[in-house]
Structure formats: structure tokens, C-alpha cells
Coordinates of C-alpha atoms in Angstrom, one line a residue:
M1 CA 20.2 100.1 23.0
T2 CA 19.2 99.3 26.5
T3 CA 15.8 97.7 27.1
E4 CA 14.3 101.0 28.2
E5 CA 15.7 102.8 25.1
T6 CA 14.3 100.1 22.9
I7 CA 10.8 100.4 24.4
G8 CA 11.0 104.2 24.1
A9 CA 12.0 103.8 20.4
L10 CA 9.0 101.5 19.9
D11 CA 6.7 104.0 21.4
R12 CA 8.0 106.7 19.1
G13 CA 7.8 104.4 16.0
E14 CA 11.6 104.5 15.5
V15 CA 11.9 100.7 15.6
R16 CA 9.3 98.0 14.8
V17 CA 8.9 94.4 15.8
A18 CA 8.4 93.5 12.1
E19 CA 8.9 95.6 8.9
P20 CA 8.5 95.2 5.2
D21 CA 11.5 93.5 3.6
G22 CA 11.1 93.4 -0.2
E23 CA 8.1 91.2 -0.9
G24 CA 7.9 89.8 2.6
W25 CA 8.3 90.9 6.2
R26 CA 11.3 90.7 8.5
V27 CA 10.9 90.1 12.3
N28 CA 13.3 92.0 14.6
A29 CA 13.9 89.4 17.3
D30 CA 16.0 91.8 19.4
V31 CA 13.0 94.1 19.7
Q32 CA 10.8 91.2 20.8
S33 CA 13.4 90.2 23.4
A34 CA 13.5 93.7 24.7
I35 CA 9.7 93.7 25.3
L36 CA 10.0 90.4 27.3
D37 CA 12.9 91.9 29.3
Y38 CA 10.8 95.1 29.9
F39 CA 8.1 93.0 31.6
R40 CA 10.7 91.3 33.8
L41 CA 12.3 94.6 34.9
R42 CA 9.1 96.3 35.9
S43 CA 6.8 95.8 38.9
L44 CA 3.1 96.1 39.3
E45 CA 2.0 99.7 40.0
P46 CA -1.4 101.1 40.7
R47 CA -2.5 103.8 38.2
E48 CA -5.5 106.1 38.4
V49 CA -7.2 107.4 35.2
G50 CA -10.1 109.6 36.2
P51 CA -12.5 107.3 38.1
F52 CA -10.7 104.2 36.9
E53 CA -8.0 102.3 38.8
Y54 CA -5.5 99.9 37.2
L55 CA -2.7 97.6 38.5
D56 CA -0.2 96.9 35.8
K57 CA 3.5 96.8 34.8
I58 CA 3.3 98.9 31.7
P59 CA 2.4 102.7 31.6
L60 CA -0.2 104.0 29.2
K61 CA 0.6 106.1 26.2
R62 CA 0.3 109.9 26.6
N63 CA 0.2 113.2 24.6
Y64 CA -2.3 112.1 22.0
A65 CA -2.9 115.7 20.8
E66 CA 0.8 116.0 20.1
L67 CA 0.7 112.7 18.3
G68 CA -2.3 113.7 16.1
V69 CA -4.3 110.7 17.4
R70 CA -8.0 110.7 18.4
V71 CA -8.8 108.5 21.4
V72 CA -12.4 108.0 22.5
P73 CA -12.9 107.0 26.2
P74 CA -12.3 104.3 27.4
A75 CA -9.8 103.3 24.7
T76 CA -6.4 102.2 25.9
A77 CA -3.0 102.0 24.3
R78 CA 0.0 100.8 26.2
Y79 CA 3.4 102.5 26.3
G80 CA 5.6 100.8 23.7
S81 CA 2.9 100.7 21.0
Y82 CA 3.0 103.2 18.1
L83 CA 0.0 105.1 16.8
S84 CA 0.7 107.1 13.6
P85 CA -0.9 110.5 12.9
G86 CA -4.5 110.3 12.0
V87 CA -5.2 107.1 13.9
V88 CA -8.7 106.9 15.5
M89 CA -9.2 104.7 18.5
M90 CA -12.8 104.1 19.4
P91 CA -13.3 102.3 22.7
S92 CA -10.6 99.7 21.9
Y93 CA -7.2 98.4 22.9
V94 CA -3.7 98.4 21.5
N95 CA -1.0 96.4 23.2
I96 CA 2.8 96.9 23.6
G97 CA 4.9 96.4 20.5
A98 CA 2.0 97.0 18.1
W99 CA 2.4 99.4 15.2
V100 CA -0.7 101.2 13.7
G101 CA -0.3 103.1 10.4
P102 CA -1.6 106.5 9.4
N103 CA -5.3 107.2 9.2
T104 CA -6.3 103.8 10.5
M105 CA -9.6 103.2 12.4
V106 CA -9.5 100.9 15.4
D107 CA -13.3 100.6 15.9
T108 CA -15.3 99.8 19.0
W109 CA -14.1 96.8 21.1
A110 CA -11.4 96.0 18.5
T111 CA -8.2 94.7 20.0
V112 CA -4.7 95.0 18.5
G113 CA -2.5 92.4 20.2
S114 CA 1.1 92.7 21.2
C115 CA 3.5 93.3 18.2
A116 CA 0.7 93.2 15.6
Q117 CA 1.5 95.4 12.6
I118 CA -1.4 97.3 11.1
G119 CA -0.9 99.3 7.9
A120 CA -2.1 102.7 6.8
D121 CA -5.8 103.4 5.9
V122 CA -6.9 100.2 7.5
H123 CA -10.4 99.8 9.0
L124 CA -10.6 97.3 11.9
A125 CA -14.4 97.1 12.4
G126 CA -16.2 96.6 15.6
G127 CA -15.1 93.6 17.7
V128 CA -12.1 92.6 15.5
G129 CA -9.6 90.5 17.4
V130 CA -6.0 90.8 16.2
G131 CA -3.9 88.3 18.1
G132 CA -0.6 89.1 19.7
V133 CA 2.7 87.3 20.0
L134 CA 5.7 87.7 22.3
E135 CA 7.1 84.2 22.4
P136 CA 8.8 82.4 20.8
V137 CA 11.1 85.2 19.8
Q138 CA 11.3 85.4 16.0
A139 CA 7.6 84.4 15.7
R140 CA 5.9 86.5 13.1
P141 CA 3.1 88.7 14.4
V142 CA -0.2 89.3 12.7
I143 CA 0.2 91.7 9.8
V144 CA -2.6 93.7 8.1
E145 CA -1.2 95.6 5.2
D146 CA -2.3 99.0 3.9
G147 CA -5.9 99.7 2.9
A148 CA -7.4 96.5 4.2
F149 CA -10.9 96.4 5.6
I150 CA -11.4 93.8 8.4
G151 CA -15.1 93.2 9.0
S152 CA -16.8 93.0 12.4
R153 CA -15.9 90.1 14.7
C154 CA -13.1 88.9 12.5
I155 CA -10.3 87.0 14.3
L156 CA -6.7 87.0 13.1
T157 CA -4.0 85.0 14.9
E158 CA -0.8 83.0 14.5
G159 CA 1.1 85.4 12.3
V160 CA -1.6 85.6 9.5
V161 CA -0.8 88.2 6.8
I162 CA -3.6 90.1 5.2
G163 CA -2.5 91.6 1.9
E164 CA -3.0 95.2 0.8
R165 CA -6.6 96.3 0.2
A166 CA -8.1 93.0 1.1
V167 CA -11.7 93.0 2.3
L168 CA -12.7 90.4 5.0
A169 CA -16.4 89.9 5.6
P170 CA -17.7 89.8 9.2
N171 CA -16.8 86.7 11.2
V172 CA -13.9 85.5 9.1
S173 CA -11.6 83.6 11.5
L174 CA -8.0 82.9 10.3
T175 CA -5.1 81.2 11.9
G176 CA -1.8 79.9 10.4
S177 CA -3.6 76.7 9.4
V178 CA -7.1 77.7 8.3
P179 CA -7.4 77.2 4.6
V180 CA -8.0 80.4 2.5
I181 CA -9.4 79.1 -0.8
D182 CA -9.6 81.1 -4.0
V183 CA -12.8 79.8 -5.7
T184 CA -12.9 82.4 -8.5
G185 CA -11.2 80.2 -11.1
P186 CA -12.0 76.8 -12.6
E187 CA -9.9 75.1 -9.8
P188 CA -9.6 76.1 -6.2
V189 CA -6.3 77.6 -5.1
E190 CA -5.4 77.2 -1.5
H191 CA -3.4 79.5 0.8
R192 CA -2.5 79.1 4.5
G193 CA -1.8 82.0 6.8
Y194 CA -2.1 84.5 3.9
V195 CA -4.7 86.5 2.1
P196 CA -3.5 87.9 -1.2
P197 CA -3.9 91.6 -1.9
N198 CA -7.3 92.9 -3.1
S199 CA -9.0 89.7 -2.2
V200 CA -12.7 89.8 -1.1
V201 CA -13.0 87.0 1.6
V202 CA -16.1 85.4 3.3
P203 CA -16.4 82.7 5.9
G204 CA -16.9 79.2 4.5
T205 CA -16.8 75.5 5.3
R206 CA -15.6 72.3 3.6
P207 CA -16.2 68.7 4.4
K208 CA -13.5 66.6 6.2
E209 CA -13.5 63.0 7.0
F210 CA -13.1 61.9 10.7
P211 CA -13.4 58.4 12.3
A212 CA -16.9 59.4 13.4
G213 CA -18.0 60.6 10.0
T214 CA -17.9 63.6 7.7
Y215 CA -18.1 67.0 9.2
Q216 CA -17.9 70.6 7.9
V217 CA -14.8 72.5 9.1
G218 CA -14.1 76.2 8.8
C219 CA -12.2 77.8 6.0
A220 CA -12.3 81.2 4.2
L221 CA -13.3 81.7 0.6
I222 CA -11.9 84.3 -1.8
I223 CA -14.9 85.1 -3.9
G224 CA -13.5 88.0 -5.9
K225 CA -11.1 90.9 -6.2
R226 CA -11.5 94.6 -5.5
S227 CA -12.2 96.6 -8.6
A228 CA -11.8 100.3 -9.4
S229 CA -15.5 100.7 -8.4
T230 CA -15.0 98.8 -5.2
N231 CA -12.1 101.0 -4.2
L232 CA -14.4 104.0 -4.2
K233 CA -16.7 102.4 -1.6
T234 CA -16.3 102.9 2.1
S235 CA -19.0 100.4 3.2
L236 CA -18.2 96.7 3.5
N237 CA -21.8 95.9 2.8
D238 CA -21.6 97.7 -0.6
V239 CA -18.5 95.8 -1.5
L240 CA -20.0 92.4 -0.7
R241 CA -23.2 93.2 -2.5
E242 CA -21.2 93.3 -5.7
Y243 CA -20.8 89.5 -5.2
Q244 CA -24.4 88.9 -3.9
I245 CA -23.1 88.2 -0.4
G246 CA -24.8 89.7 2.6
A247 CA -22.6 91.4 5.2

């Protein structure tokens, strides 16, 4: 496919930057390269949307009624992103190359960065920041799998993978190197760049020695697993109350 054809296929959801591959995810480097080429081929153009004026290289998505997507002003999705039927975009932003699954909520001031992969029935709460990636080619984007609940002001970057139906409390900040520590057993179990399915996660700290002394550095704590009763809840506050943690 040509670059233009690849971006059109991205926009229609016919190809993806990353897709499930058995128990993991496979990155389509050719698609990432096409996005970079698309930026090089295009020139800045002024665009008017009602009273708003923009100057950008990438057009905006169109035909939301046909797509079955609800978009609340002034939400913005760029051409080359894919929004599945049932997606709701409150005033928020979805960048080129991103894929958003069916019936997912992108809540107010949430951002879905370039190439991020968001599953079905996900809730990205207010102010969530999902980082993007375009370079280096073959770098894994942030992936949020089906049914996850990402609490307000969470930050996800550097190719972090959030497993199915995980619940992240507000203000959890994860990169590829931030420890995610399961403290539910007799000994801690540490993950990096990955939250296992059904985990309930809260922000935490742990001590670390530096030349100037001992200081607390950020981490995330897995404090429990979603249960059958948890799965019936739609409020993050209610889920966290099961573990006596305020949201």
C-alpha cells in the first residue's frame, strides 16, 4: 500500500499499529513508518471548524454519525485514528494511529496519544494521559486492554501494557521503568511496564538510597484483584472501597 492508502486503512480500522498476537502484542513497523512518511508528505493548512481556526498537517476525522461514535464539542480526533462503534468522546483528544475499541469512554480532557491501543469497554476517566509513540519505529505503544478502568489523572507512557479489566486508582503514573508491585501475597512480586489482568492498582512509594540520603520514589501497588462483585460495579470509588482505599 502507498502511504496515503495505509493512513486511510488506519482511519477505517483495517490495519493497526499494534495488534494482539497470542499472549502478547505485535507491532506493525511498516504502519508506524507510513505515519512518519505522511507527516513528511503533507504541508500545514489552515482549517476552520465553526468559530475555531487550526493550522495543521493532518485533517480531522469526519462522519461520526455513520461511524456510530458520539463526539462532544470540542473533542478532537485526527484522521488516521480509528474509533469503533459506541465510542464516546467527551471534550478530549485522540491522535493519529490510535485505535479505540467498541463502547469505550474517553472522558473529559483525556488524551489518547499517537498509536496507543485502547480496548473495548474501557473507561479513560477525566484527565487521563495516554502517551504516544512514533519513533523509534518498532517501539511498542501504550496498550490498555479490554474492560480496564483508568482513574482520573493517571499517566501511562513508554509502551506500558494494562491488562484486561485492571482498575487503576486516580493519579497512578506508569512508565516502562516504574515498579508495579503486587503486595497481596506474603512476598512482593514486581512487574515493570505491565499491569496483570484484573489487578486493582493504587499509587505508592518505596524508599531508595541516594548519595544524599534515603528518599521515597514512586511506584504502583497491586492491592487486590477484581472479583465477581467488583465486576458489577461501574464506580471506581466503589471498587476501591472494597479494599478500604479512598479514590
